[in-house]
Coordinates of N, CA, C and O in Angstrom, one line a residue:
D226 N -10.3 -5.2 15.8 CA -11.5 -4.7 15.3 C -12.0 -3.6 16.3 O -12.6 -2.6 15.9
H227 N -11.7 -3.8 17.6 CA -12.2 -2.8 18.6 C -11.5 -1.5 18.4 O -12.2 -0.5 18.5
A228 N -10.2 -1.5 18.1 CA -9.6 -0.2 17.9 C -10.0 0.4 16.6 O -10.2 1.7 16.6
L229 N -10.3 -0.3 15.6 CA -10.9 0.2 14.3 C -12.2 0.9 14.6 O -12.6 2.0 14.0
D230 N -13.1 0.1 15.2 CA -14.4 0.7 15.6 C -14.4 1.9 16.3 O -15.1 2.8 16.1
G231 N -13.4 1.9 17.3 CA -13.2 3.1 18.2 C -12.8 4.4 17.3 O -13.3 5.4 17.5
L232 N -11.9 4.2 16.4 CA -11.5 5.3 15.6 C -12.6 5.7 14.7 O -12.8 6.9 14.5
G233 N -13.3 4.8 14.0 CA -14.4 5.2 13.2 C -15.5 6.0 14.0 O -16.0 7.0 13.5
K234 N -15.7 5.6 15.2 CA -16.7 6.3 16.1 C -16.2 7.6 16.4 O -17.0 8.7 16.3
N235 N -15.0 7.7 16.8 CA -14.3 9.0 17.1 C -14.3 10.0 15.9 O -14.7 11.3 16.1
L236 N -14.1 9.5 14.8 CA -14.0 10.4 13.6 C -15.4 10.8 13.2 O -15.6 11.9 12.7
G237 N -16.3 9.8 13.2 CA -17.6 10.0 12.9 C -18.4 11.1 13.8 O -19.3 11.8 13.2
A238 N -17.9 11.1 15.0 CA -18.5 12.1 16.0 C -18.1 13.5 15.7 O -18.6 14.5 16.4
L239 N -17.1 13.7 14.9 CA -16.5 15.2 14.7 C -17.5 15.9 13.7 O -17.4 15.8 12.5
T240 N -18.4 16.6 14.3 CA -19.4 17.3 13.5 C -18.7 18.4 12.6 O -17.8 19.0 13.0
G241 N -19.2 18.6 11.4 CA -18.8 19.6 10.5 C -17.6 19.3 9.7 O -17.3 19.9 8.7
L242 N -17.0 18.1 9.9 CA -15.7 17.7 9.0 C -16.2 16.8 7.9 O -15.5 16.7 6.9
N243 N -17.4 16.2 8.0 CA -17.8 15.3 7.0 C -16.8 14.2 6.6 O -16.4 13.9 5.5
A244 N -16.4 13.5 7.8 CA -15.2 12.7 7.7 C -15.7 11.2 7.1 O -16.8 10.8 7.5
S245 N -14.8 10.6 6.3 CA -15.0 9.3 5.9 C -13.8 8.6 6.2 O -12.6 9.2 6.0
A246 N -13.8 7.4 6.7 CA -12.6 6.5 7.1 C -12.8 5.3 6.4 O -13.8 4.5 6.6
V247 N -11.7 4.8 5.8 CA -11.7 3.6 4.9 C -10.6 2.7 5.3 O -9.5 3.2 5.4
L248 N -10.9 1.5 5.8 CA -9.8 0.5 6.0 C -9.7 -0.2 4.6 O -10.7 -0.6 3.9
Y249 N -8.4 -0.4 4.2 CA -8.1 -1.1 3.0 C -6.8 -1.9 3.2 O -6.2 -1.9 4.3
G250 N -6.4 -2.7 2.2 CA -5.2 -3.5 2.3 C -5.5 -4.9 2.9 O -6.6 -5.3 2.9
S251 N -4.5 -5.4 3.6 CA -4.6 -6.8 4.1 C -5.6 -6.9 5.1 O -6.2 -7.9 5.2
A252 N -5.8 -6.0 6.0 CA -6.8 -6.0 7.0 C -8.3 -6.1 6.5 O -9.1 -6.8 7.0
A253 N -8.5 -5.3 5.4 CA -9.8 -5.4 4.7 C -10.0 -6.7 4.0 O -11.1 -7.2 3.7
R254 N -9.0 -7.2 3.5 CA -9.0 -8.6 2.7 C -9.1 -9.7 3.5 O -9.4 -10.8 3.1
G255 N -8.7 -9.5 4.8 CA -8.8 -10.6 5.8 C -7.5 -11.5 5.8 O -7.5 -12.6 6.3
D256 N -6.3 -11.0 5.2 CA -5.1 -11.6 5.3 C -4.0 -10.9 6.1 O -2.9 -11.0 5.9
W257 N -4.5 -10.1 7.1 CA -3.7 -9.2 7.8 C -2.9 -10.2 8.9 O -3.5 -11.1 9.5
V258 N -1.6 -9.9 9.1 CA -0.8 -10.7 10.1 C -0.3 -9.8 11.1 O 0.4 -8.9 10.9
P259 N -0.8 -10.0 12.4 CA -0.4 -9.2 13.5 C 1.1 -9.0 13.6 O 1.8 -10.2 13.5
G260 N 1.7 -7.9 13.8 CA 3.1 -7.8 14.1 C 3.9 -7.7 12.7 O 5.0 -7.3 12.7
R261 N 3.2 -8.0 11.6 CA 3.8 -7.9 10.3 C 3.2 -7.1 9.3 O 3.9 -6.4 8.6
S262 N 2.0 -7.0 9.4 CA 1.2 -6.3 8.4 C 0.8 -4.9 8.8 O 0.7 -4.8 10.0
D263 N 0.8 -3.9 7.9 CA 0.3 -2.7 8.3 C -1.3 -2.5 8.4 O -2.0 -3.4 7.6
V264 N -1.8 -1.6 9.0 CA -3.2 -1.4 8.8 C -3.3 -0.1 8.1 O -2.9 0.9 8.5
N265 N -3.9 -0.3 6.9 CA -3.9 0.8 6.0 C -5.4 1.6 6.1 O -6.3 0.9 6.0
L266 N -5.2 2.8 6.4 CA -6.5 3.7 6.6 C -6.3 5.0 5.8 O -5.3 5.6 5.7
L267 N -7.5 5.3 5.2 CA -7.6 6.6 4.6 C -8.7 7.4 5.2 O -9.7 6.8 5.4
V268 N -8.4 8.6 5.6 CA -9.4 9.5 6.2 C -9.5 10.6 5.2 O -8.6 11.4 4.9
L269 N -10.8 10.9 4.8 CA -11.2 12.0 4.0 C -11.9 13.1 4.7 O -12.9 12.6 5.4
I270 N -11.6 14.2 4.6 CA -12.4 15.4 5.2 C -12.6 16.4 4.2 O -11.8 16.7 3.2
D271 N -13.7 17.2 4.3 CA -14.0 18.3 3.3 C -13.1 19.4 3.4 O -12.6 19.9 2.3
D272 N -12.6 19.8 4.6 CA -11.8 21.0 4.8 C -10.5 20.5 5.4 O -10.5 19.9 6.5
T273 N -9.4 20.8 4.8 CA -8.0 20.3 5.3 C -7.3 21.5 5.8 O -6.0 21.5 5.8
T274 N -8.0 22.5 6.3 CA -7.2 23.6 6.9 C -6.6 23.2 8.3 O -7.0 22.1 8.8
P275 N -5.6 23.9 8.7 CA -4.9 23.5 9.9 C -6.0 23.4 11.1 O -5.9 22.4 12.0
A276 N -7.0 24.2 11.2 CA -7.9 24.1 12.3 C -8.7 22.8 12.1 O -9.0 22.2 13.2
S277 N -9.1 22.4 11.0 CA -9.8 21.1 10.8 C -8.9 19.9 11.1 O -9.4 18.9 11.7
L278 N -7.7 20.0 10.6 CA -6.8 18.9 11.0 C -6.4 18.8 12.4 O -6.4 17.6 12.9
R279 N -6.4 19.9 13.2 CA -6.2 19.9 14.6 C -7.4 19.1 15.3 O -7.3 18.4 16.3
R280 N -8.6 19.1 14.7 CA -9.8 18.5 15.2 C -9.6 17.0 15.2 O -10.3 16.2 16.0
L281 N -8.8 16.5 14.3 CA -8.6 15.1 14.0 C -7.5 14.6 15.0 O -7.4 13.3 15.3
T282 N -6.8 15.5 15.7 CA -5.6 15.1 16.5 C -6.0 14.2 17.6 O -5.3 13.1 17.8
P283 N -7.0 14.2 18.4 CA -7.3 13.3 19.4 C -7.6 11.8 19.1 O -7.0 11.0 19.6
A284 N -8.4 11.7 18.0 CA -8.7 10.5 17.4 C -7.5 9.8 16.9 O -7.2 8.6 17.1
V285 N -6.6 10.5 16.1 CA -5.5 9.9 15.5 C -4.4 9.7 16.5 O -3.8 8.6 16.3
T286 N -4.3 10.5 17.5 CA -3.2 10.3 18.6 C -3.6 9.0 19.3 O -2.8 8.2 19.6
E287 N -4.9 8.8 19.6 CA -5.3 7.6 20.3 C -5.0 6.4 19.5 O -4.6 5.3 20.0
W288 N -5.4 6.3 18.3 CA -5.1 5.4 17.3 C -3.6 5.0 17.3 O -3.2 3.9 17.3
H289 N -2.7 6.1 17.2 CA -1.3 5.9 17.1 C -0.7 5.3 18.4 O 0.2 4.4 18.3
T290 N -1.2 5.7 19.5 CA -0.7 5.2 20.8 C -0.9 3.6 21.0 O -0.4 3.0 21.8
K291 N -1.9 3.2 20.2 CA -2.2 1.7 20.2 C -1.4 0.9 19.3 O -1.4 -0.3 19.2
G292 N -0.3 1.7 18.6 CA 0.7 0.9 17.8 C 0.4 1.0 16.4 O 1.2 0.3 15.7
F293 N -0.6 1.8 15.9 CA -0.8 1.8 14.5 C -0.3 3.0 13.8 O -0.3 4.1 14.5
A294 N 0.0 2.9 12.6 CA 0.4 4.1 11.8 C -0.6 5.1 11.7 O -1.8 4.7 11.5
P295 N -0.4 6.3 11.7 CA -1.5 7.4 11.4 C -2.0 7.1 10.0 O -1.4 6.6 9.1
P296 N -3.3 7.4 10.0 CA -3.9 7.3 8.5 C -3.5 8.3 7.5 O -3.0 9.3 7.9
L297 N -3.7 7.9 6.3 CA -3.5 9.0 5.2 C -4.6 9.9 5.4 O -5.8 9.4 5.5
I298 N -4.4 11.1 5.2 CA -5.5 12.2 5.4 C -5.5 13.1 4.1 O -4.5 13.6 3.6
M299 N -6.6 13.2 3.5 CA -6.7 14.0 2.3 C -8.1 14.7 2.3 O -9.0 14.2 3.0
G300 N -8.1 15.8 1.4 CA -9.4 16.4 1.3 C -10.3 15.6 0.4 O -9.8 14.9 -0.6
S301 N -11.5 15.8 0.5 CA -12.5 14.9 -0.3 C -12.4 15.3 -1.7 O -12.4 14.5 -2.6
G302 N -12.3 16.6 -2.1 CA -12.1 17.0 -3.4 C -10.8 16.5 -4.0 O -10.7 16.2 -5.2
E303 N -9.8 16.6 -3.3 CA -8.5 16.2 -3.6 C -8.5 14.6 -4.0 O -7.9 14.2 -5.1
W304 N -9.3 13.9 -3.2 CA -9.4 12.5 -3.5 C -10.1 12.2 -4.7 O -9.7 11.3 -5.5
R305 N -11.1 12.9 -4.9 CA -11.9 12.6 -6.3 C -11.0 12.9 -7.5 O -11.3 12.4 -8.6
E306 N -10.0 13.7 -7.4 CA -9.2 13.9 -8.5 C -7.8 13.2 -8.5 O -6.9 13.5 -9.3
S307 N -7.9 12.1 -7.7 CA -6.5 11.4 -7.6 C -6.3 10.0 -8.2 O -5.4 9.4 -7.9
A308 N -7.3 9.6 -9.0 CA -7.2 8.4 -9.5 C -6.0 8.0 -10.4 O -5.5 6.9 -10.4
D309 N -5.5 9.1 -11.1 CA -4.3 9.0 -11.8 C -3.1 9.0 -10.9 O -2.0 8.5 -11.4
V310 N -3.1 9.5 -9.7 CA -1.9 9.6 -8.8 C -1.8 8.3 -7.8 O -0.7 7.9 -7.6
F311 N -2.9 7.7 -7.6 CA -3.0 6.5 -6.6 C -3.8 5.5 -7.3 O -4.6 4.8 -6.6
P312 N -3.4 5.1 -8.5 CA -4.2 4.0 -9.1 C -4.0 2.6 -8.5 O -5.1 1.8 -8.4
I313 N -2.9 2.3 -8.0 CA -2.8 1.0 -7.3 C -3.6 0.9 -6.0 O -4.3 0.0 -5.7
E314 N -3.5 2.0 -5.2 CA -4.2 2.0 -4.0 C -5.7 2.0 -4.2 O -6.5 1.2 -3.5
I315 N -6.2 2.8 -5.2 CA -7.6 2.8 -5.4 C -8.0 1.4 -5.9 O -9.2 1.0 -5.5
T316 N -7.3 0.8 -6.8 CA -7.7 -0.6 -7.3 C -7.7 -1.5 -6.1 O -8.7 -2.3 -6.0
D317 N -6.7 -1.3 -5.2 CA -6.7 -2.3 -4.1 C -8.0 -2.1 -3.3 O -8.6 -3.0 -2.8
M318 N -8.4 -0.8 -3.0 CA -9.5 -0.5 -2.3 C -10.9 -1.1 -3.0 O -11.8 -1.5 -2.3
Q319 N -10.8 -1.0 -4.4 CA -12.0 -1.5 -5.0 C -12.2 -3.1 -4.9 O -13.2 -3.6 -4.9
V320 N -11.0 -3.8 -4.6 CA -11.0 -5.2 -4.4 C -11.5 -5.4 -3.1 O -12.4 -6.3 -2.9
A321 N -11.2 -4.8 -2.0 CA -11.7 -4.9 -0.7 C -11.4 -3.7 0.1 O -10.4 -3.1 0.3
H322 N -12.5 -3.2 0.8 CA -12.3 -2.0 1.8 C -13.5 -2.2 2.8 O -14.5 -2.9 2.5
R323 N -13.3 -1.5 3.8 CA -14.3 -1.5 4.9 C -14.6 -0.1 5.3 O -13.6 0.5 5.7
M324 N -15.7 0.4 5.4 CA -16.1 1.8 5.8 C -16.1 1.8 7.3 O -16.7 0.9 7.9
L325 N -15.4 2.7 7.9 CA -15.4 3.0 9.3 C -16.4 3.9 9.8 O -17.0 4.0 10.8
C326 N -16.4 5.0 8.8 CA -17.5 6.1 9.0 C -17.6 6.9 7.7 O -16.7 6.8 6.9
G327 N -18.7 7.5 7.6 CA -19.0 8.4 6.5 C -19.4 7.6 5.1 O -19.6 6.5 5.2
A328 N -19.4 8.5 4.1 CA -19.7 8.1 2.8 C -18.6 7.2 2.2 O -17.4 7.5 2.4
D329 N -18.9 6.3 1.3 CA -17.9 5.4 0.7 C -17.2 6.2 -0.5 O -17.9 6.3 -1.6
P330 N -16.0 6.5 -0.4 CA -15.3 7.4 -1.4 C -14.8 6.4 -2.6 O -14.4 7.1 -3.6
V331 N -14.9 5.3 -2.4 CA -14.4 4.4 -3.5 C -15.5 4.2 -4.7 O -15.1 4.0 -5.9
L332 N -16.7 4.3 -4.2 CA -17.8 4.2 -5.2 C -17.7 5.3 -6.3 O -17.4 6.4 -6.0
G333 N -17.7 4.9 -7.5 CA -17.6 5.8 -8.5 C -16.2 6.3 -9.0 O -16.1 6.9 -10.0
M334 N -15.3 5.7 -8.3 CA -13.8 6.0 -8.7 C -13.5 5.2 -10.0 O -13.7 4.0 -10.0
V335 N -12.9 5.7 -10.9 CA -12.6 5.0 -12.2 C -11.0 5.3 -12.3 O -10.6 6.3 -12.4
V336 N -10.3 4.2 -12.5 CA -8.9 4.1 -12.7 C -8.7 3.8 -14.1 O -9.0 2.8 -14.6
A337 N -7.9 4.7 -14.9 CA -7.6 4.4 -16.2 C -6.5 3.4 -16.3 O -5.6 3.4 -15.5
P338 N -6.8 2.3 -17.1 CA -5.8 1.2 -17.2 C -4.4 1.7 -17.5 O -3.4 1.1 -17.0
S339 N -4.3 2.8 -18.3 CA -2.9 3.3 -18.6 C -2.3 3.9 -17.3 O -1.1 3.7 -17.2
D340 N -3.0 4.5 -16.6 CA -2.5 5.0 -15.3 C -2.0 3.8 -14.3 O -0.9 3.8 -13.6
L341 N -2.9 2.8 -14.3 CA -2.5 1.6 -13.4 C -1.3 0.8 -14.0 O -0.4 0.6 -13.2
R342 N -1.2 0.7 -15.3 CA -0.1 0.1 -15.9 C 1.2 0.8 -15.6 O 2.3 0.3 -15.3
E343 N 1.2 2.2 -15.7 CA 2.3 3.0 -15.5 C 2.8 2.9 -14.1 O 4.1 2.7 -13.8
A344 N 1.8 3.0 -13.2 CA 2.2 2.9 -11.8 C 2.7 1.5 -11.4 O 3.7 1.4 -10.5
V345 N 2.2 0.4 -11.9 CA 2.7 -0.9 -11.5 C 4.0 -1.1 -12.1 O 4.9 -1.6 -11.4
E346 N 4.3 -0.6 -13.3 CA 5.7 -0.8 -13.9 C 6.7 0.0 -13.2 O 7.7 -0.6 -12.9
K347 N 6.2 1.2 -12.8 CA 7.1 1.9 -11.9 C 7.6 1.2 -10.6 O 8.7 1.2 -10.2
E348 N 6.6 0.7 -9.9 CA 6.8 0.0 -8.7 C 7.6 -1.4 -8.8 O 8.6 -1.6 -8.2
L349 N 7.2 -2.1 -10.0 CA 8.1 -3.3 -10.2 C 9.5 -3.0 -10.6 O 10.3 -3.7 -10.2
R350 N 9.6 -2.1 -11.5 CA 11.0 -1.7 -11.9 C 11.8 -1.3 -10.7 O 13.1 -1.6 -10.6
G351 N 11.3 -0.4 -9.9 CA 11.9 0.1 -8.7 C 12.3 -1.0 -7.8 O 13.5 -1.0 -7.2
K352 N 11.4 -2.0 -7.5 CA 11.7 -3.2 -6.7 C 13.0 -4.1 -7.3 O 13.8 -4.4 -6.6
L353 N 12.9 -4.2 -8.7 CA 13.9 -4.9 -9.3 C 15.2 -4.2 -9.2 O 16.4 -4.8 -8.8
V354 N 15.3 -2.8 -9.3 CA 16.6 -2.1 -9.1 C 17.0 -2.2 -7.6 O 18.3 -2.6 -7.4
R355 N 16.1 -2.2 -6.8 CA 16.6 -2.4 -5.3 C 17.1 -3.8 -5.0 O 18.0 -4.0 -4.3
L356 N 16.4 -4.8 -5.6 CA 16.9 -6.2 -5.5 C 18.3 -6.4 -6.0 O 19.1 -7.0 -5.5
R357 N 18.5 -5.7 -7.2 CA 19.9 -5.8 -7.8 C 20.9 -5.1 -6.9 O 22.0 -5.5 -6.7
Q358 N 20.4 -4.0 -6.2 CA 21.4 -3.3 -5.4 C 21.8 -4.2 -4.2 O 22.9 -4.2 -3.8
A359 N 20.7 -4.8 -3.7 CA 21.0 -5.7 -2.6 C 21.9 -6.9 -2.9 O 22.7 -7.3 -2.2
Y360 N 21.7 -7.4 -4.2 CA 22.5 -8.5 -4.6 C 23.9 -8.1 -4.7 O 24.8 -8.9 -4.3
V361 N 24.1 -6.9 -5.4 CA 25.7 -6.5 -5.5 C 26.1 -6.3 -4.2 O 27.4 -6.6 -3.8
R362 N 25.4 -5.6 -3.3 CA 26.0 -5.3 -1.9 C 26.2 -6.5 -1.0 O 27.1 -6.7 -0.3
F363 N 25.1 -7.4 -1.0 CA 25.0 -8.4 0.1 C 25.0 -9.9 -0.6 O 24.6 -10.8 0.1
G364 N 25.4 -10.0 -1.9 CA 25.4 -11.2 -2.6 C 26.1 -12.4 -1.9 O 25.7 -13.5 -2.1
E365 N 27.0 -12.1 -1.1 CA 27.7 -13.2 -0.4 C 26.9 -13.6 0.9 O 27.2 -14.8 1.4
S366 N 25.9 -13.0 1.3 CA 25.1 -13.3 2.4 C 23.7 -13.7 2.0 O 22.8 -12.8 1.7
G367 N 23.4 -14.9 1.7 CA 22.0 -15.4 1.3 C 21.0 -14.8 2.3 O 19.9 -14.6 2.0
L368 N 21.4 -14.9 3.7 CA 20.3 -14.5 4.6 C 19.9 -13.1 4.5 O 18.7 -12.7 4.5
I369 N 20.9 -12.1 4.2 CA 20.5 -10.8 4.1 C 19.8 -10.6 2.8 O 18.8 -9.9 2.7
L370 N 20.2 -11.2 1.7 CA 19.6 -11.1 0.3 C 18.3 -11.6 0.5 O 17.3 -11.0 -0.1
G371 N 18.1 -12.6 1.1 CA 16.7 -13.3 1.3 C 15.7 -12.3 2.1 O 14.5 -12.2 1.8
G372 N 16.3 -11.6 3.0 CA 15.5 -10.6 3.8 C 15.1 -9.5 2.9 O 13.9 -9.0 3.0
F373 N 15.9 -9.0 1.9 CA 15.5 -8.1 1.0 C 14.3 -8.6 0.1 O 13.3 -7.8 -0.2
A374 N 14.4 -9.7 -0.3 CA 13.4 -10.3 -1.2 C 12.2 -10.5 -0.5 O 11.1 -10.2 -1.0
L375 N 12.2 -11.0 0.8 CA 11.0 -11.1 1.5 C 10.3 -9.8 1.8 O 9.0 -9.7 1.8
A376 N 11.2 -8.7 2.0 CA 10.5 -7.5 2.4 C 9.9 -6.9 1.1 O 8.9 -6.1 1.3
S377 N 10.2 -7.3 -0.1 CA 9.6 -6.8 -1.3 C 8.3 -7.7 -1.6 O 7.5 -7.2 -2.4
I378 N 8.2 -8.8 -1.1 CA 7.1 -9.8 -1.6 C 5.7 -9.2 -1.4 O 4.9 -9.4 -2.3
S379 N 5.5 -8.5 -0.3 CA 4.1 -8.0 -0.1 C 3.8 -6.9 -1.1 O 2.6 -6.9 -1.7
T380 N 4.8 -6.2 -1.6 CA 4.6 -5.2 -2.7 C 4.2 -6.0 -4.0 O 3.3 -5.7 -4.7
Y381 N 5.0 -7.1 -4.3 CA 4.7 -7.9 -5.4 C 3.3 -8.4 -5.4 O 2.5 -8.3 -6.5
F382 N 2.8 -8.9 -4.3 CA 1.4 -9.5 -4.2 C 0.4 -8.3 -4.4 O -0.5 -8.6 -5.1
A383 N 0.7 -7.2 -3.9 CA -0.3 -6.1 -4.0 C -0.4 -5.7 -5.5 O -1.5 -5.4 -5.9
L384 N 0.9 -5.7 -6.1 CA 0.9 -5.3 -7.6 C 0.2 -6.4 -8.5 O -0.2 -6.1 -9.5
L385 N 0.3 -7.6 -7.9 CA -0.3 -8.7 -8.7 C -1.8 -8.6 -8.9 O -2.3 -9.1 -9.7
R386 N -2.5 -8.1 -7.8 CA -3.9 -8.1 -7.7 C -4.6 -7.6 -9.0 O -5.6 -8.2 -9.5
P387 N -4.2 -6.4 -9.7 CA -4.8 -6.0 -10.8 C -4.5 -7.1 -11.9 O -3.3 -7.3 -12.1
P388 N -5.5 -7.7 -12.6 CA -5.2 -8.8 -13.5 C -4.2 -8.5 -14.6 O -3.5 -9.4 -15.0
D389 N -4.3 -7.3 -15.1 CA -3.4 -7.1 -16.2 C -1.8 -6.9 -15.9 O -1.0 -6.7 -16.8
T390 N -1.6 -7.0 -14.6 CA -0.2 -6.9 -14.2 C 0.5 -8.3 -14.1 O 1.7 -8.4 -13.8
F391 N -0.3 -9.4 -14.2 CA 0.2 -10.7 -13.9 C 1.4 -11.0 -14.8 O 2.4 -11.7 -14.2
V392 N 1.3 -10.7 -16.1 CA 2.5 -11.0 -16.9 C 3.7 -10.4 -16.5 O 4.8 -10.9 -16.4
R393 N 3.6 -9.1 -16.2 CA 4.8 -8.3 -15.7 C 5.3 -8.8 -14.5 O 6.5 -8.9 -14.2
Y394 N 4.4 -9.3 -13.5 CA 4.8 -9.9 -12.3 C 5.6 -11.1 -12.5 O 6.7 -11.3 -11.9
L395 N 5.2 -12.0 -13.4 CA 5.8 -13.2 -13.7 C 7.2 -13.0 -14.2 O 8.2 -13.7 -13.9
E396 N 7.4 -12.0 -15.1 CA 8.7 -11.7 -15.6 C 9.6 -11.3 -14.5 O 10.8 -11.6 -14.4
L397 N 9.1 -10.5 -13.6 CA 9.9 -10.0 -12.4 C 10.3 -11.1 -11.6 O 11.4 -11.3 -11.1
V398 N 9.5 -12.1 -11.3 CA 9.7 -13.2 -10.5 C 10.8 -14.1 -11.2 O 11.7 -14.4 -10.6
R399 N 10.6 -14.2 -12.5 CA 11.7 -15.0 -13.3 C 13.0 -14.4 -13.2 O 14.0 -15.1 -12.9
R400 N 13.1 -13.1 -13.3 CA 14.4 -12.3 -13.2 C 14.9 -12.5 -11.7 O 16.1 -12.6 -11.6
T401 N 14.1 -12.3 -10.8 CA 14.6 -12.5 -9.4 C 15.2 -13.9 -9.1 O 16.1 -14.1 -8.5
A402 N 14.3 -14.9 -9.6 CA 14.8 -16.3 -9.5 C 16.1 -16.6 -10.1 O 17.0 -17.2 -9.6
E403 N 16.4 -15.9 -11.3 CA 17.6 -16.0 -12.0 C 18.7 -15.6 -11.2 O 19.8 -16.0 -11.1
L404 N 18.5 -14.3 -10.5 CA 19.5 -13.7 -9.6 C 19.8 -14.6 -8.5 O 21.0 -14.8 -8.2
I405 N 18.8 -15.2 -7.8 CA 18.9 -16.0 -6.7 C 19.7 -17.3 -7.1 O 20.6 -17.7 -6.5
D406 N 19.3 -17.9 -8.2 CA 19.9 -19.0 -8.8 C 21.4 -18.8 -9.2 O 22.3 -19.6 -8.8
T407 N 21.8 -17.7 -9.7 CA 23.1 -17.3 -10.0 C 23.9 -17.2 -8.7 O 25.0 -17.7 -8.6
F408 N 23.4 -16.6 -7.7 CA 24.0 -16.5 -6.4 C 24.2 -18.0 -5.7 O 25.4 -18.2 -5.3
Q409 N 23.2 -18.8 -5.8 CA 23.4 -20.1 -5.3 C 24.3 -21.0 -6.0 O 25.1 -21.8 -5.3
T410 N 24.4 -20.8 -7.3 CA 25.4 -21.7 -8.0 C 26.8 -21.1 -8.0 O 27.7 -21.8 -8.5
G411 N 27.0 -19.9 -7.5 CA 28.2 -19.3 -7.4 C 28.7 -18.7 -8.7 O 29.9 -18.3 -8.9
D412 N 27.8 -18.6 -9.7 CA 28.2 -18.1 -11.0 C 28.1 -16.5 -10.9 O 27.2 -15.9 -11.4
R413 N 29.1 -15.9 -10.3 CA 29.1 -14.5 -10.1 C 29.9 -13.8 -11.2 O 30.9 -13.5 -11.2

């Protein structure tokens, strides 16, 4: 929390940028696990010219030297037009977010259900394809295959949050369980 407060203070002190900084994801929901979870941050500024971006460098560098990934940085206007491009992330922010500085950019954002459905389907199908790749490549090693499945689980949970994705998520879990069961019973 101290590092987050420091970043928010540093960004908020940059006059003329009209910066907003938003914490979202597991840290905002209260289920962040040190050493395992990412700290998801979005920073919005009105002007994304190189000169303005350079003004962010000291605050972002200090944040990064504390072991955190740099925040996502977007223009405020670009953000307002991005609900169709980032529907999962925006929906996640609508569930839980914390403002570090500036105006709340999540207020008033509307995600079209069709955009959310398409993005969730793409993510879930991509994960299923990668799990199949891992199964084909590492099917003899349950430990490695299990590692791939565990690495994917946080994405599954993030995709589960929008209520209309629950049925698709259960289907993916069923297919994954079938793959693991096939491996365990030796029916290859």
